[in-house]
Amino acid sequence: GAVVSQHPSWVICKSGTSVKIECRSLDFQATTMFWYRQFPKQSLMLMATSNEGSKATYEQGVEKDKFLINHASLTLSTLTVTSAHPEDSSFYICSAESDRRRTEAFFGQGTRLTVV
Amino acid sequence: AQKITQTQPGMFVQEKEAVTLDCTYDTSDPSYGLFWYKQPSSGEMIFLIYQGSYDQQNATEGRYSLNFQKARKSANLVISASQLGDSAMYFCAMREGGSGTSYGKLTFGQGTILTVHP
């Protein structure tokens, strides 16, 4: 089946630094990728929709300048958490859409970010 | 208004028994898809089953079946013969719209934590 790879799976960073998370579709072209954030024992909340070659569409309340999304190719989208603060600590997970299989959304393994 | 509602924060089931996880949804779009995902403690989202709004029959995938009641806007997940490895958080999700090349985002319910007892 289709595979989405997300890297890193976990990261610890200091307050004020930036962290980049990668989401790759390994065996299909993903014109659209989604970035979600999840707090412990809570639901996934959509942060933004990433379309290849265009600007990301952010959900209401998500700071565009803090969560930079780049979708430079059909197989790679990146989320950069800039000037991270402890409240940004969370589980971030991406999903990718395939043109041919719309009855399933493929998720990466997720990234657990801890800001100290 | 909540588009996807899972009213059971936690459920317990005995190993080898069946369990039903509830999900109701709200949409005015005639074309939509309903998904169930399993999320173990590792965090990965494991796709279980899909039901399209125009599908005539209830979806089934192995031990998983979806009890789709369109008029009631419910899409309950039934897990038969529960196993200890089924213990996890389960999410119901909906994607609205399905025509053309526009892809809708997935909206998730609050999730249900399922615990399978030996």
Short mmCIF file of C-alpha atoms in Angstrom, two decimals:
data_model
loop_
_atom_site.label_atom_id
_atom_site.label_comp_id
_atom_site.label_asym_id
_atom_site.label_seq_id
_atom_site.Cartn_x
_atom_site.Cartn_y
_atom_site.Cartn_z
CA GLY A 1 0.00 0.00 0.00
CA ALA A 2 0.89 3.64 -0.20
CA VAL A 3 3.44 4.85 2.30
CA VAL A 4 3.98 8.23 3.87
CA SER A 5 7.19 8.78 5.77
CA GLN A 6 7.51 11.48 8.40
CA HIS A 7 10.79 12.52 9.93
CA PRO A 8 11.90 12.90 12.65
CA SER A 9 9.68 10.71 14.82
CA TRP A 10 10.61 12.72 17.86
CA VAL A 11 12.62 15.85 18.57
CA ILE A 12 13.59 17.88 21.61
CA CYS A 13 14.60 21.46 21.04
CA LYS A 14 15.39 24.53 23.07
CA SER A 15 12.98 27.41 23.36
CA GLY A 16 13.52 29.97 20.63
CA THR A 17 14.94 27.57 18.06
CA SER A 18 13.25 26.31 14.91
CA VAL A 19 12.40 22.75 14.04
CA LYS A 20 11.69 21.30 10.60
CA ILE A 21 9.49 18.24 10.10
CA GLU A 22 9.41 16.42 6.78
CA CYS A 23 6.56 14.48 5.23
CA ARG A 24 7.29 12.36 2.17
CA SER A 25 5.04 10.25 0.01
CA LEU A 26 7.24 7.32 -0.95
CA ASP A 27 5.40 5.59 -3.76
CA PHE A 28 2.86 8.05 -5.06
CA GLN A 29 2.54 11.69 -5.98
CA ALA A 30 0.73 13.75 -3.42
CA THR A 31 -0.73 16.96 -4.76
CA THR A 32 -2.22 17.69 -1.38
CA MET A 33 -0.84 17.11 2.08
CA PHE A 34 -2.39 17.97 5.41
CA TRP A 35 -0.72 18.86 8.69
CA TYR A 36 -2.43 18.02 11.97
CA ARG A 37 -1.63 18.69 15.58
CA GLN A 38 -2.69 16.45 18.42
CA PHE A 39 -2.51 16.97 22.18
CA PRO A 40 -2.47 13.91 24.47
CA LYS A 41 -5.70 11.94 24.43
CA GLN A 42 -7.33 14.49 22.15
CA SER A 43 -8.44 14.57 18.56
CA LEU A 44 -6.41 15.56 15.54
CA MET A 45 -6.83 19.21 14.67
CA LEU A 46 -6.10 20.30 11.13
CA MET A 47 -3.50 23.06 10.99
CA ALA A 48 -3.11 23.61 7.29
CA THR A 49 -3.56 22.20 3.82
CA SER A 50 -0.47 22.08 1.70
CA ASN A 51 -0.75 22.11 -2.08
CA GLU A 52 2.24 21.46 -4.29
CA GLY A 53 3.57 24.62 -5.84
CA SER A 54 1.28 27.02 -4.03
CA LYS A 55 0.87 28.62 -0.64
CA ALA A 56 -0.58 26.59 2.16
CA THR A 57 -4.09 27.22 3.41
CA TYR A 58 -4.13 27.64 7.16
CA GLU A 59 -7.01 26.91 9.48
CA GLN A 60 -8.42 29.69 11.60
CA GLY A 61 -6.28 30.38 14.63
CA VAL A 62 -3.09 28.86 13.23
CA GLU A 63 -0.24 31.34 12.99
CA LYS A 64 1.18 31.32 9.47
CA ASP A 65 4.45 32.91 10.50
CA LYS A 66 4.99 30.42 13.27
CA PHE A 67 4.15 27.26 11.36
CA LEU A 68 5.79 27.57 7.96
CA ILE A 69 4.71 25.02 5.39
CA ASN A 70 6.48 24.35 2.14
CA HIS A 71 5.31 21.86 -0.49
CA ALA A 72 8.06 22.15 -3.06
CA SER A 73 7.50 18.85 -4.84
CA LEU A 74 4.83 16.22 -5.34
CA THR A 75 6.48 13.99 -2.77
CA LEU A 76 7.63 16.35 -0.05
CA SER A 77 6.01 18.81 2.32
CA THR A 78 7.76 20.38 5.29
CA LEU A 79 6.47 22.02 8.44
CA THR A 80 8.83 24.37 10.25
CA VAL A 81 7.97 25.43 13.77
CA THR A 82 9.74 28.75 14.16
CA SER A 83 10.87 30.24 17.46
CA ALA A 84 9.46 27.27 19.31
CA HIS A 85 8.02 27.66 22.78
CA PRO A 86 7.04 25.02 25.34
CA GLU A 87 3.37 25.45 24.39
CA ASP A 88 4.26 24.24 20.89
CA SER A 89 5.11 20.86 22.37
CA SER A 90 2.72 18.44 20.75
CA PHE A 91 2.33 15.54 18.34
CA TYR A 92 2.40 16.65 14.72
CA ILE A 93 1.23 14.31 11.99
CA CYS A 94 0.90 14.68 8.26
CA SER A 95 -1.31 12.96 5.75
CA ALA A 96 -1.11 12.76 1.98
CA GLU A 97 -3.72 12.32 -0.69
CA SER A 98 -3.32 10.15 -3.73
CA ASP A 99 -5.19 10.89 -6.94
CA ARG A 100 -6.03 7.25 -7.42
CA ARG A 101 -7.05 6.17 -3.96
CA ARG A 102 -9.39 8.64 -2.41
CA THR A 103 -10.98 6.10 -0.14
CA GLU A 104 -8.01 6.29 2.15
CA ALA A 105 -5.86 9.05 3.56
CA PHE A 106 -2.29 8.01 4.24
CA PHE A 107 -0.65 9.23 7.40
CA GLY A 108 2.95 9.62 8.41
CA GLN A 109 4.18 8.13 11.65
CA GLY A 110 3.94 11.47 13.44
CA THR A 111 6.51 13.65 15.19
CA ARG A 112 6.54 14.20 18.90
CA LEU A 113 7.95 17.66 19.55
CA THR A 114 9.13 18.67 23.00
CA VAL A 115 10.31 22.23 23.54
CA VAL A 116 12.36 22.78 26.68
CA ALA B 1 -21.30 22.73 15.52
CA GLN B 2 -19.48 19.45 15.84
CA LYS B 3 -19.40 17.66 12.52
CA ILE B 4 -18.26 14.33 13.88
CA THR B 5 -19.33 13.15 17.32
CA GLN B 6 -18.01 10.21 19.24
CA THR B 7 -19.91 10.07 22.52
CA GLN B 8 -17.92 7.29 24.17
CA PRO B 9 -14.68 8.60 25.70
CA GLY B 10 -13.79 5.08 26.79
CA MET B 11 -15.03 1.56 26.16
CA PHE B 12 -14.14 -1.76 27.73
CA VAL B 13 -14.60 -5.17 26.14
CA GLN B 14 -13.69 -8.70 27.02
CA GLU B 15 -11.30 -10.49 24.71
CA LYS B 16 -13.10 -12.41 21.93
CA GLU B 17 -16.29 -10.41 22.32
CA ALA B 18 -17.66 -7.87 19.85
CA VAL B 19 -17.74 -4.16 20.51
CA THR B 20 -19.45 -1.22 18.81
CA LEU B 21 -17.91 2.23 18.74
CA ASP B 22 -20.39 5.00 18.02
CA CYS B 23 -20.02 7.80 15.52
CA THR B 24 -22.54 10.33 14.30
CA TYR B 25 -21.90 13.00 11.73
CA ASP B 26 -23.44 16.14 10.37
CA THR B 27 -23.20 17.36 6.81
CA SER B 28 -25.39 18.86 4.14
CA ASP B 29 -23.08 17.68 1.37
CA PRO B 30 -24.63 14.70 -0.47
CA SER B 31 -21.18 13.35 -1.28
CA TYR B 32 -18.97 12.43 1.63
CA GLY B 33 -16.76 9.69 2.95
CA LEU B 34 -16.50 8.25 6.41
CA PHE B 35 -13.33 6.77 7.81
CA TRP B 36 -12.28 4.91 10.91
CA TYR B 37 -8.72 4.99 12.16
CA LYS B 38 -6.97 3.20 14.99
CA GLN B 39 -4.24 5.03 16.89
CA PRO B 40 -2.14 2.89 19.23
CA SER B 41 0.10 4.45 21.85
CA SER B 42 2.88 4.80 19.25
CA GLY B 43 0.80 7.52 17.60
CA GLU B 44 0.56 6.18 14.07
CA MET B 45 -2.81 6.39 12.39
CA ILE B 46 -3.89 3.02 11.06
CA PHE B 47 -6.64 3.07 8.46
CA LEU B 48 -9.37 0.54 9.23
CA ILE B 49 -12.37 1.05 7.00
CA TYR B 50 -14.08 3.45 4.61
CA GLN B 51 -17.72 4.07 3.73
CA GLY B 52 -18.82 6.31 0.90
CA SER B 53 -22.11 8.15 1.12
CA TYR B 54 -23.37 6.48 -2.04
CA ASP B 55 -22.28 2.99 -1.08
CA GLN B 56 -25.30 0.72 -0.90
CA GLN B 57 -23.76 -1.87 1.35
CA ASN B 58 -22.05 -1.57 4.70
CA ALA B 59 -18.28 -1.71 4.43
CA THR B 60 -16.42 -4.65 5.90
CA GLU B 61 -12.70 -5.31 6.32
CA GLY B 62 -11.86 -8.51 8.14
CA ARG B 63 -12.99 -8.14 11.75
CA TYR B 64 -14.12 -4.58 11.16
CA SER B 65 -17.50 -3.62 9.82
CA LEU B 66 -19.20 -0.29 9.55
CA ASN B 67 -22.86 -0.03 10.48
CA PHE B 68 -23.88 2.78 8.15
CA GLN B 69 -27.29 4.29 8.81
CA LYS B 70 -27.53 7.20 6.45
CA ALA B 71 -30.90 8.54 7.57
CA ARG B 72 -29.69 8.64 11.15
CA LYS B 73 -26.28 9.97 10.09
CA SER B 74 -24.45 7.34 12.03
CA ALA B 75 -21.43 5.25 11.10
CA ASN B 76 -20.67 2.93 13.97
CA LEU B 77 -17.63 0.69 13.90
CA VAL B 78 -18.12 -2.91 14.92
CA ILE B 79 -15.09 -4.95 15.93
CA SER B 80 -15.78 -8.64 16.16
CA ALA B 81 -13.77 -11.12 18.22
CA SER B 82 -11.78 -8.45 20.06
CA GLN B 83 -8.08 -9.05 20.60
CA LEU B 84 -5.74 -7.57 23.18
CA GLY B 85 -3.96 -5.77 20.36
CA ASP B 86 -7.15 -3.88 19.58
CA SER B 87 -6.61 -1.72 22.67
CA ALA B 88 -6.06 1.77 21.26
CA MET B 89 -7.75 5.07 20.52
CA TYR B 90 -10.23 4.96 17.65
CA PHE B 91 -11.20 7.92 15.54
CA CYS B 92 -14.11 8.42 13.22
CA ALA B 93 -13.50 10.97 10.48
CA MET B 94 -15.39 12.51 7.60
CA ARG B 95 -14.36 14.01 4.31
CA GLU B 96 -16.96 16.16 2.60
CA GLY B 97 -17.14 16.56 -1.16
CA GLY B 98 -16.00 13.97 -3.60
CA SER B 99 -16.29 15.18 -7.13
CA GLY B 100 -13.64 16.50 -9.41
CA THR B 101 -10.15 17.12 -8.24
CA SER B 102 -10.94 19.05 -5.11
CA TYR B 103 -9.99 17.16 -2.00
CA GLY B 104 -11.70 17.79 1.26
CA LYS B 105 -9.93 17.77 4.56
CA LEU B 106 -10.63 15.10 7.14
CA THR B 107 -12.58 16.19 10.20
CA PHE B 108 -12.07 13.93 13.19
CA GLY B 109 -14.26 13.01 16.12
CA GLN B 110 -13.04 13.22 19.69
CA GLY B 111 -11.96 9.63 19.73
CA THR B 112 -12.82 6.59 21.85
CA ILE B 113 -10.24 4.76 23.94
CA LEU B 114 -10.90 1.04 23.68
CA THR B 115 -9.49 -1.29 26.30
CA VAL B 116 -9.65 -5.03 25.71
CA HIS B 117 -9.50 -7.16 28.86
CA PRO B 118 -8.13 -10.71 28.85
#
